[in-house]
PDB file of C-alpha atoms in Angstrom:
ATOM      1  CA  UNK A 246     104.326 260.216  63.093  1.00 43.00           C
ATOM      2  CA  UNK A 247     102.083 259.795  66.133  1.00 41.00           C
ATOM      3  CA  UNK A 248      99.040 261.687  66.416  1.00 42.00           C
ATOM      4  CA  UNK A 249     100.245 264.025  69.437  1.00 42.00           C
ATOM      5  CA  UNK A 250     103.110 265.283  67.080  1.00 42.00           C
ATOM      6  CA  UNK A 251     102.153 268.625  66.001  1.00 40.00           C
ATOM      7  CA  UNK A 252     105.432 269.851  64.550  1.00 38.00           C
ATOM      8  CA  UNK A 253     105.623 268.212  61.392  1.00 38.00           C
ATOM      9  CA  UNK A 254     102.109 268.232  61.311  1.00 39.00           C
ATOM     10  CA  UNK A 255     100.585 270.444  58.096  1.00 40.00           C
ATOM     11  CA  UNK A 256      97.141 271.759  57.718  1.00 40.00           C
ATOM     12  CA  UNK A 257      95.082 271.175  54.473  1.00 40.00           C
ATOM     13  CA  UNK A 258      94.299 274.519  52.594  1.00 40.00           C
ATOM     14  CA  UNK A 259      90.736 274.064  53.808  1.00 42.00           C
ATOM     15  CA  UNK A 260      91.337 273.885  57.550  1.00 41.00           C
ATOM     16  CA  UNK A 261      94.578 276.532  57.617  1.00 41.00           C
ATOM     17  CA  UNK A 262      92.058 279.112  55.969  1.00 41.00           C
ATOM     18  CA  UNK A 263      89.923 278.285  58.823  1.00 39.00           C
ATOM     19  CA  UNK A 264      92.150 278.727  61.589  1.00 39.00           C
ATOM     20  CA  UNK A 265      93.105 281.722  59.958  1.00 39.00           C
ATOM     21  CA  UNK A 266      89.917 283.607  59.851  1.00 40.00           C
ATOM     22  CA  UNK A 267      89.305 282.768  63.893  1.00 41.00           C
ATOM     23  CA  UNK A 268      92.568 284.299  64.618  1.00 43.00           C
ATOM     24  CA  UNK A 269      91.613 287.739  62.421  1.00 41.00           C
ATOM     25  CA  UNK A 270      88.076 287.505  64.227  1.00 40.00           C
ATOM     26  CA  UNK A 271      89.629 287.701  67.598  1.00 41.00           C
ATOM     27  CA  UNK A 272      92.531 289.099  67.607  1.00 43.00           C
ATOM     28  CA  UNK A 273      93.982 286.550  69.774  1.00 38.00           C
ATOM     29  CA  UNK A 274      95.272 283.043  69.764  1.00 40.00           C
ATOM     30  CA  UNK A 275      93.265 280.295  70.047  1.00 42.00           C
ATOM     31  CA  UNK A 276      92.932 278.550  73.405  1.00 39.00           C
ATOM     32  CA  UNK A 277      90.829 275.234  73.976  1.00 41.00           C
ATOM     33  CA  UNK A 278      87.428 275.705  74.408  1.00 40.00           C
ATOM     34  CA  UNK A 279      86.255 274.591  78.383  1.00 43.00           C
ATOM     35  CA  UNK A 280      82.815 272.582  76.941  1.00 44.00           C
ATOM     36  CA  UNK A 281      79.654 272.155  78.241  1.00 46.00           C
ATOM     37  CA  UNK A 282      76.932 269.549  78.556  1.00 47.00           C
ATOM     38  CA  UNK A 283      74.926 272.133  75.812  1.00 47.00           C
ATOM     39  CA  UNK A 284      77.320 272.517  73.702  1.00 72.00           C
ATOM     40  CA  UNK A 285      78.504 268.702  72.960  1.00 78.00           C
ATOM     41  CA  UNK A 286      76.043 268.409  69.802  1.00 86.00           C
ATOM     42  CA  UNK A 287      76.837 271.636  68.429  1.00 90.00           C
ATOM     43  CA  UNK A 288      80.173 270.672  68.939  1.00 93.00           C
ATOM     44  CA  UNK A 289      79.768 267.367  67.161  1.00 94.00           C
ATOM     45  CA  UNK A 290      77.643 268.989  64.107  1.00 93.00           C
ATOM     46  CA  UNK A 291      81.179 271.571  63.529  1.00 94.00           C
ATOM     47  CA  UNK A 292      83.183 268.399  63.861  1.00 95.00           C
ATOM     48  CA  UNK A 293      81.028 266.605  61.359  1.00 94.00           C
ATOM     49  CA  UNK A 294      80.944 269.761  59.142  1.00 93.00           C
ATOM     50  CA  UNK A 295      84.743 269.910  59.281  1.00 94.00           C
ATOM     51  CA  UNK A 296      84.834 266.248  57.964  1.00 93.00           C
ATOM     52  CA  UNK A 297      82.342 267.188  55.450  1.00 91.00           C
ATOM     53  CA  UNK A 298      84.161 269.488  53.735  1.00 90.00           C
ATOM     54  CA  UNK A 299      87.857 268.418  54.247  1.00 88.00           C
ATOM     55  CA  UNK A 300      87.428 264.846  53.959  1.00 83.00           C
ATOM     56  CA  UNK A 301      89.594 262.462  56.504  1.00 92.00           C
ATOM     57  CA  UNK A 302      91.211 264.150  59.094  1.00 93.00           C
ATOM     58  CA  UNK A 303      92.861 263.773  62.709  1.00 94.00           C
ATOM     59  CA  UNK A 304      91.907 264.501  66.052  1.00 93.00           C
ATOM     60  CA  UNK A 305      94.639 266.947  65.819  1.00 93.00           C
ATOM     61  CA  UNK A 306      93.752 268.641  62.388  1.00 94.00           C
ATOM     62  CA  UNK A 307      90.055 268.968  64.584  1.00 95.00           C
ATOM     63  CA  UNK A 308      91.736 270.387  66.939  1.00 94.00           C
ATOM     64  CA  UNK A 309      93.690 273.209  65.370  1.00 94.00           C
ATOM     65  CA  UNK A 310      90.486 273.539  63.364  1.00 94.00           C
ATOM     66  CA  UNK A 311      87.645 274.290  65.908  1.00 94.00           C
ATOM     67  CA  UNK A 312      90.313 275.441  68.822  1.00 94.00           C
ATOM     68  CA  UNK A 313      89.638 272.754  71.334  1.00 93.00           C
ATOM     69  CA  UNK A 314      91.741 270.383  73.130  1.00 92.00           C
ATOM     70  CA  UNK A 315      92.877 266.679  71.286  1.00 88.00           C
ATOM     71  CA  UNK A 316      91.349 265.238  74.252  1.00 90.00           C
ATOM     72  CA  UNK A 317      88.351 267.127  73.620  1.00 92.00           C
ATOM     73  CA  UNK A 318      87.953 266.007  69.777  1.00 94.00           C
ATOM     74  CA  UNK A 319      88.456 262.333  70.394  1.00 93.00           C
ATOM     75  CA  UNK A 320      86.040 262.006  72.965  1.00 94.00           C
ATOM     76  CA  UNK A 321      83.918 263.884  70.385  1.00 96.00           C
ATOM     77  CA  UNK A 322      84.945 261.342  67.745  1.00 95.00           C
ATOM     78  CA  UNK A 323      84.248 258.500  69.787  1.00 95.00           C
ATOM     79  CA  UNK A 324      80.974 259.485  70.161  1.00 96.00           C
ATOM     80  CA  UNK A 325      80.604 259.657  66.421  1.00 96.00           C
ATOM     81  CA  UNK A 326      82.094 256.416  65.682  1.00 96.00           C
ATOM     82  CA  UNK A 327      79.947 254.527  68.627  1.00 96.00           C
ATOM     83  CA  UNK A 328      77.084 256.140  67.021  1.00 95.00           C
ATOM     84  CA  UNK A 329      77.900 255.176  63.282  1.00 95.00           C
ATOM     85  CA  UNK A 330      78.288 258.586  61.986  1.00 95.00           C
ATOM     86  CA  UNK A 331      81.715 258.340  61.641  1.00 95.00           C
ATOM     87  CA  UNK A 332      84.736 255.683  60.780  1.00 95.00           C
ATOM     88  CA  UNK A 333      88.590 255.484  61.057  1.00 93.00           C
ATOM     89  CA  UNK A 334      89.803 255.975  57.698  1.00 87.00           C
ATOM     90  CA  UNK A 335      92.497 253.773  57.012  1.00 74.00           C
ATOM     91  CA  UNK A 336      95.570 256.185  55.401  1.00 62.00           C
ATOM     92  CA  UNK A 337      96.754 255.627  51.899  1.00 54.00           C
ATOM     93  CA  UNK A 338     100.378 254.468  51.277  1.00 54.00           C
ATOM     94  CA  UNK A 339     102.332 256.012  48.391  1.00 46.00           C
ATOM     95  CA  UNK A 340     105.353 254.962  47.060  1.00 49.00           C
ATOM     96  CA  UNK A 341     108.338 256.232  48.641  1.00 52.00           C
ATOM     97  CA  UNK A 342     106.471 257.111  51.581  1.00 51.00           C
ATOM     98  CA  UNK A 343     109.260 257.085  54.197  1.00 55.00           C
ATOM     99  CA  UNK A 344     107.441 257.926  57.476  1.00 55.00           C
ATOM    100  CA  UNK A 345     108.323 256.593  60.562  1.00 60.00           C
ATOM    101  CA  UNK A 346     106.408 255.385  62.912  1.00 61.00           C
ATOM    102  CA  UNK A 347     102.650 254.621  63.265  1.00 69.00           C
ATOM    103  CA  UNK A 348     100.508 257.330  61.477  1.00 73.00           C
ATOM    104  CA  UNK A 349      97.777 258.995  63.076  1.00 79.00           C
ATOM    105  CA  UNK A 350      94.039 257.958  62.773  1.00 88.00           C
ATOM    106  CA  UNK A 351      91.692 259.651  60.317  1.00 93.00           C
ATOM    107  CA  UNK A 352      88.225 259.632  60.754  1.00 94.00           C
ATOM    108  CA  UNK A 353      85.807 260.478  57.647  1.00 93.00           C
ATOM    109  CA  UNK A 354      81.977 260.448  57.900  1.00 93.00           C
ATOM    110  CA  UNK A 355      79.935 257.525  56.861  1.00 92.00           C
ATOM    111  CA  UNK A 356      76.792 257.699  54.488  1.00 89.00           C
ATOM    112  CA  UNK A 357      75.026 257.828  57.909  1.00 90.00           C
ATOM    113  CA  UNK A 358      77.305 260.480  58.779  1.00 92.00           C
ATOM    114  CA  UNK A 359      76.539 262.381  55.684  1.00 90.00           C
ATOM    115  CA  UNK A 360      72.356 261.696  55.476  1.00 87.00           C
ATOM    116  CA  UNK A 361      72.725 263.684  58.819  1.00 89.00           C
ATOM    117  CA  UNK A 362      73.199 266.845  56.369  1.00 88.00           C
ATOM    118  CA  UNK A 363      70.317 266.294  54.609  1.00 81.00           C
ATOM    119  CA  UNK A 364      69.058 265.261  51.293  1.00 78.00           C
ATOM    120  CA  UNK A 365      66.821 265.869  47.891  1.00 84.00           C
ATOM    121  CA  UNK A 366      65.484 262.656  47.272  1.00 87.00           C
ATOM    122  CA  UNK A 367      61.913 263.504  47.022  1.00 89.00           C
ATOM    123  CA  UNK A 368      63.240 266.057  44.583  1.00 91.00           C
ATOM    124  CA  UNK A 369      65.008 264.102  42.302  1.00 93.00           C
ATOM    125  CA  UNK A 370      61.853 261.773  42.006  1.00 95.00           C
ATOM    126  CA  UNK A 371      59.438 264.072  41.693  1.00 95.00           C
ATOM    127  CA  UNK A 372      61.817 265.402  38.790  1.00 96.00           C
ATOM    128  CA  UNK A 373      62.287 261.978  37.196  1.00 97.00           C
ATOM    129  CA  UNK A 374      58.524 261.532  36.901  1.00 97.00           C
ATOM    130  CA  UNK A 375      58.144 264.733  35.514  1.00 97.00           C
ATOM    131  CA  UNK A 376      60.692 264.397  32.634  1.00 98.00           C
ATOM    132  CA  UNK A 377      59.270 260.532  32.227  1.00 97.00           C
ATOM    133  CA  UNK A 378      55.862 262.693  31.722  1.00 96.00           C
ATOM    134  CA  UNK A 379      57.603 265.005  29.477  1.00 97.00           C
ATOM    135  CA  UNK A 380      58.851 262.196  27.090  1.00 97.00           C
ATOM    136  CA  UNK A 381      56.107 259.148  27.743  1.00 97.00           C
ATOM    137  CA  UNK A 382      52.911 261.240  28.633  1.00 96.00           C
ATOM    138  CA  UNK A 383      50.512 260.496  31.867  1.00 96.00           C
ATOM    139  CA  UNK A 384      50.249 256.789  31.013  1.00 97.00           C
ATOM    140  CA  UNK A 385      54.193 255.963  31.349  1.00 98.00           C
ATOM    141  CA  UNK A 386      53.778 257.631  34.847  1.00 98.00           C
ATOM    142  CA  UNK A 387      50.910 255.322  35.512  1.00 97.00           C
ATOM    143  CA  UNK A 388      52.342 252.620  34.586  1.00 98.00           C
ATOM    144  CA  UNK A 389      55.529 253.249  36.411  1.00 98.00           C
ATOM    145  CA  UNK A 390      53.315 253.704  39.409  1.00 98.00           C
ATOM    146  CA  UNK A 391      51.439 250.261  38.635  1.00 98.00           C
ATOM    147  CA  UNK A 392      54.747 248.515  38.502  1.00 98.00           C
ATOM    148  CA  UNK A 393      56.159 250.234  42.180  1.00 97.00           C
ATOM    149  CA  UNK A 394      53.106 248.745  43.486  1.00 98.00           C
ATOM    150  CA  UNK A 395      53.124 245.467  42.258  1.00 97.00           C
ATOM    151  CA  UNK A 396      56.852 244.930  43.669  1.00 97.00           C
ATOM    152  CA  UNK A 397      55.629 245.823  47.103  1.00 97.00           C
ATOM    153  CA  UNK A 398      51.939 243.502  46.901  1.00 97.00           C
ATOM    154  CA  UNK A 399      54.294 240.951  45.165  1.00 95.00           C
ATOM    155  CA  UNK A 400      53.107 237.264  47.164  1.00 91.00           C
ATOM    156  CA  UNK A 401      50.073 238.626  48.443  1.00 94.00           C
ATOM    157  CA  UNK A 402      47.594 235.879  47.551  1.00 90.00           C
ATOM    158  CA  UNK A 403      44.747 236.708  45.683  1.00 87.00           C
ATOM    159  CA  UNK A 404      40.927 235.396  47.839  1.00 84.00           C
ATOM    160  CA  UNK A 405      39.815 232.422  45.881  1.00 81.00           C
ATOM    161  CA  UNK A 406      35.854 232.997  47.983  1.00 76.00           C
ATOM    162  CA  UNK A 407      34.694 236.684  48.352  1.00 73.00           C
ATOM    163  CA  UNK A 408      33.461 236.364  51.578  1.00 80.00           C
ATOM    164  CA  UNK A 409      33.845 238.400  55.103  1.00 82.00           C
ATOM    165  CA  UNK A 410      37.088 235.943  56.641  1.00 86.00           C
ATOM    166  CA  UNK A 411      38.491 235.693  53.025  1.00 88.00           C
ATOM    167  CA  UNK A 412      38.637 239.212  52.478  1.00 88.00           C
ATOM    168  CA  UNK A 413      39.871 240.634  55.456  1.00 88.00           C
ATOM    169  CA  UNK A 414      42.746 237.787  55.789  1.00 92.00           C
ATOM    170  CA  UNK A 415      44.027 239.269  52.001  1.00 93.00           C
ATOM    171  CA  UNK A 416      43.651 242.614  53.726  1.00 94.00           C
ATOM    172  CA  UNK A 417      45.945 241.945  56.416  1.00 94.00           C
ATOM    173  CA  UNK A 418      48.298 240.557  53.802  1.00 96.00           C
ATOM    174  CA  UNK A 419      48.367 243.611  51.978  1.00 97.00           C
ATOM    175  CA  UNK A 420      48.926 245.325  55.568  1.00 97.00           C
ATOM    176  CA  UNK A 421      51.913 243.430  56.451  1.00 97.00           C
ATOM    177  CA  UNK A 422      53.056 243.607  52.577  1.00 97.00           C
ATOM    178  CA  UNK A 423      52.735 247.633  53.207  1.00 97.00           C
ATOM    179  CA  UNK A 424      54.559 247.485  56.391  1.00 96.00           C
ATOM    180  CA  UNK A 425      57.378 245.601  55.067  1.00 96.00           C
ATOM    181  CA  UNK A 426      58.046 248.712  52.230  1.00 95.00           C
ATOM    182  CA  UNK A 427      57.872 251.253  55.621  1.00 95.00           C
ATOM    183  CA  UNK A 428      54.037 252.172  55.749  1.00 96.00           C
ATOM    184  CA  UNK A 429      53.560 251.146  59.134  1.00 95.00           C
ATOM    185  CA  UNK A 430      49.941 249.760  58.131  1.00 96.00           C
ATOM    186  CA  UNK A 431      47.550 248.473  60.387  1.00 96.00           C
ATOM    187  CA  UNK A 432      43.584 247.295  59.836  1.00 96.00           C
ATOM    188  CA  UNK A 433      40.936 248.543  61.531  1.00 93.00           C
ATOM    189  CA  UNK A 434      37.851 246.990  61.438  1.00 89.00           C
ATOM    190  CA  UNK A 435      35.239 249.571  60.973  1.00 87.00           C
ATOM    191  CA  UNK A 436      31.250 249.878  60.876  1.00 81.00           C
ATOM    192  CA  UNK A 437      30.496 247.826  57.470  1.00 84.00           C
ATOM    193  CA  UNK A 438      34.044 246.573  56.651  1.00 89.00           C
ATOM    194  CA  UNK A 439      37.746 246.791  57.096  1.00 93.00           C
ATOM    195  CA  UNK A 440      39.956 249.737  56.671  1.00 96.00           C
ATOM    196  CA  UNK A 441      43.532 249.732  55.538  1.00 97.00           C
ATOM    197  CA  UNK A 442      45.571 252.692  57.800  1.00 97.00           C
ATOM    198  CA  UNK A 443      48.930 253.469  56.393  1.00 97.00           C
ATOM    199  CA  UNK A 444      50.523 255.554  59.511  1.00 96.00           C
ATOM    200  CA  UNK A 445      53.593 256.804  57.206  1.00 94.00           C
ATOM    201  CA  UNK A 446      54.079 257.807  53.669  1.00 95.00           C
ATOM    202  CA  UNK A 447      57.459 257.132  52.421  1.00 93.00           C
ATOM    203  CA  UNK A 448      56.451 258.786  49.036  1.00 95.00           C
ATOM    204  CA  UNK A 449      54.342 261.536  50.570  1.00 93.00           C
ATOM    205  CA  UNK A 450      56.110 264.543  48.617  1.00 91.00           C
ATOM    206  CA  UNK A 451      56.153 263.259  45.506  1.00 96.00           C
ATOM    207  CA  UNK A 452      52.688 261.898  45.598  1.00 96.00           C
ATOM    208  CA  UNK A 453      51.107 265.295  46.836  1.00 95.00           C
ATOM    209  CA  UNK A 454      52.717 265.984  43.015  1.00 96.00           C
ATOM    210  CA  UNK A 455      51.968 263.194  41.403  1.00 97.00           C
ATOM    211  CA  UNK A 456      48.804 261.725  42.885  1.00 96.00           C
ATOM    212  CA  UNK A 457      48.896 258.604  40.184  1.00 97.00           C
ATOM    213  CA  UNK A 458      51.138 256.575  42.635  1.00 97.00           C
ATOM    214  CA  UNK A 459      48.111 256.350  45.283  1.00 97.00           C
ATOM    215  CA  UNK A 460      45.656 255.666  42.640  1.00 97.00           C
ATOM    216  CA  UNK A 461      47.713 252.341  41.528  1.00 98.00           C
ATOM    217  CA  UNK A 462      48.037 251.745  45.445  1.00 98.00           C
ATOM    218  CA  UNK A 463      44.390 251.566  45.328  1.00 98.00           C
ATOM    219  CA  UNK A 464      44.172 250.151  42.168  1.00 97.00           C
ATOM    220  CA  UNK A 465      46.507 246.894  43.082  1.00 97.00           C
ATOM    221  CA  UNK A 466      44.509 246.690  46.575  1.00 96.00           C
ATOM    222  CA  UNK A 467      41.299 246.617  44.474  1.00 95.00           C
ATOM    223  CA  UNK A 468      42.187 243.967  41.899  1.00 94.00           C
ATOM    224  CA  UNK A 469      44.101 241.625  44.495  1.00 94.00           C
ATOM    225  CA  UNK A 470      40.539 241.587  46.884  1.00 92.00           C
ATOM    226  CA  UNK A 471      38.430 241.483  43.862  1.00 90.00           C
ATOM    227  CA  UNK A 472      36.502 244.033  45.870  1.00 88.00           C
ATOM    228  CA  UNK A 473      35.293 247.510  44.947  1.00 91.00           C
ATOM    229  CA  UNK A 474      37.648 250.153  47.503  1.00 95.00           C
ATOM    230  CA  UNK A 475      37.184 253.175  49.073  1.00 96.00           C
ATOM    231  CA  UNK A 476      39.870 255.718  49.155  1.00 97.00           C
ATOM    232  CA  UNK A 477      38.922 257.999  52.435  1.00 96.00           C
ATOM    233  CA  UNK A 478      42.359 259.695  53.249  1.00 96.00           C
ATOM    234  CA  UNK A 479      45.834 260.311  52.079  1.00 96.00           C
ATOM    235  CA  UNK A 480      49.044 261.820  53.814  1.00 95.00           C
ATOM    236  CA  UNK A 481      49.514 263.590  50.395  1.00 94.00           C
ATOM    237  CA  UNK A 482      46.384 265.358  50.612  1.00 93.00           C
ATOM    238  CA  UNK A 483      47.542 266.305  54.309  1.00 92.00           C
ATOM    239  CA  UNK A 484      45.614 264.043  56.792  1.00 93.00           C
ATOM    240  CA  UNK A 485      47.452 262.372  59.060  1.00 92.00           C
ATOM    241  CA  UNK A 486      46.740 258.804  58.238  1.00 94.00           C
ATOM    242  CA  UNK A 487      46.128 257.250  54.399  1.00 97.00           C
ATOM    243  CA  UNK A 488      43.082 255.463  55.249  1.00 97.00           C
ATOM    244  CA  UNK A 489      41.486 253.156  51.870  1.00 97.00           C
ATOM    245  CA  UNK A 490      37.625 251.096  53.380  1.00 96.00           C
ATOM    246  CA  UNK A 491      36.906 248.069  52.133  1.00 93.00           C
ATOM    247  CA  UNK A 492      32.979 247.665  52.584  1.00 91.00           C
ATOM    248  CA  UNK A 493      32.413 243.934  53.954  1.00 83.00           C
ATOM    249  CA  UNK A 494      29.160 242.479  54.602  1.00 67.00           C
ATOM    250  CA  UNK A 495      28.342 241.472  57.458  1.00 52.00           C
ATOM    251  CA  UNK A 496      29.158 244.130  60.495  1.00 39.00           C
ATOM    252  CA  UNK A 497      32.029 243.685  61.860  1.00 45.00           C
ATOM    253  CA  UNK A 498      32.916 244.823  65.391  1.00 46.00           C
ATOM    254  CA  UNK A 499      35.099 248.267  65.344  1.00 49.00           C
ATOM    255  CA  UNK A 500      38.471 247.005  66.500  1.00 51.00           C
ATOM    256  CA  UNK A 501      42.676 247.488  65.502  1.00 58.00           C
ATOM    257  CA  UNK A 502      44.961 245.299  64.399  1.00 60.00           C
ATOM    258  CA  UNK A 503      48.647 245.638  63.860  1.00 62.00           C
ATOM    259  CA  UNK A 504      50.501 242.522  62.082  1.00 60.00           C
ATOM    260  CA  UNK A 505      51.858 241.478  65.275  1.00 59.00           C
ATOM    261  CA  UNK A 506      48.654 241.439  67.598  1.00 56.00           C
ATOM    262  CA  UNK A 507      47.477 239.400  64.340  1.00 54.00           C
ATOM    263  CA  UNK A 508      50.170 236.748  64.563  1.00 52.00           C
ATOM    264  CA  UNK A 509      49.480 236.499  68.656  1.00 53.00           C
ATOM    265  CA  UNK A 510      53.429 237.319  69.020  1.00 50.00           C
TER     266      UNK A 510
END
């Protein structure tokens, strides 16, 4: 059955009960919708939502569903596809399945597709922490938070001379080791030292509840310099940067660093 071939063309329960409901609304048949340049993303969002709920369906199904023109849809779709939020899903043969011709495309959303809906993550770990509270008491969360830390510091090598080079060249280590896990770090040298500026959080709601997982970030930077640390700032707390000083000896001049501007690339 080709996709233009309405009239042997069914509509899931989901999607009939839709079309439904718009007729009672209005009171009058459905006619395609003339679009505009400010409605395209709504437009795609009731597309997606359509997907959502009813799984893999054709431009046609879309159609019939939202009341707009197959031509419409699969410029819609395109988009969707070109933008990775969506993918031709390819349709399941049964046995017995005696249809002629070549079926009509599908189109389903992809995880993208789907994250576009939102989700709980933070949620969910701030709830595994607290049950792993519940059942192993403060010190299974800090060690839980010890061994995040050490996964994401993991190759940084530890300054065999405590001196001013030594230290900050482990401290841009650590920066580029914090960058890598999506902290977009950077070191700044400040007045008497160097200063480790994490730009994102990717952990910010759950550590505003469970402030252990910056004290092992602080922790692992401490032990890896061998160098007493300074927390001054956290995203948790509701600054805009997590800023952690590391006093070095002597003055440096104030200047910022990112990992690339470091590697001269």
């Amino acid at each position: 059955m080709e996709e233009g071939d309405t009239k042997t063309m069914g509509t899931t329960p989901t999607m009939r009960g839709l079309s439904a409901s718009r007729g009672k609304t209005s009171g009058k048949v459905n006619h395609p919708v003339t679009e505009t340049r400010s409605t395209d993303g709504e437009t795609r969002r009731q597309i997606m939502l359509v997907m959502l709920k009813s799984g893999p369906v054709t431009a046609t199904q879309l159609g019939e569903t939202l009341g707009l023109s197959a031509t419409g849809i699969r410029r819609h779709v395109d988009i969707l596809v070109e933008e990775g939020l969506a993918e031709i899903s390819q349709p399941r043969k049964t046995a017995g399945d005696k249809t002629r011709g070549r079926p009509a495309k599908s189109f389903r959303l992809t995880a993208a597709g789907r994250g576009q809906f939102g989700h709980d993550y933070d949620s969910l770990a701030a709830q595994a922490l607290a049950t792993l509270k519940e059942t192993g008491g403060e010190t299974a969360v800090k060690e839980f938070a010890r061994k995040r830390v050490a996964t994401i510091v993991e190759g940084v090598e530890i300054p065999t001379v405590e001196d001013a080079d030594s230290l900050e060249k482990a401290a841009f280590a650590l920066v580029e080791a914090f960058s890598e896990s999506g902290y977009a770090a950077t070191l700044t040298n400040a007045a008497n030292g160097v200063q480790i500026c994490q730009h994102h959080c990717p952990i910010a709601g759950v550590a505003a509840e469970f402030p252990e997982l910056c004290e092992a970030e602080h922790e692992a930077i401490a032990m890896l310099l061998g160098h007493h640390v300074q927390p001054l700032a956290s995203i948790a707390e509701g600054h805009d940067i997590c800023t952690t000083n590391i006093p070095i000896t002597p003055i440096l001049t104030p200047t910022t660093k990112t990992p690339n501007e470091r590697s001269g690339s």
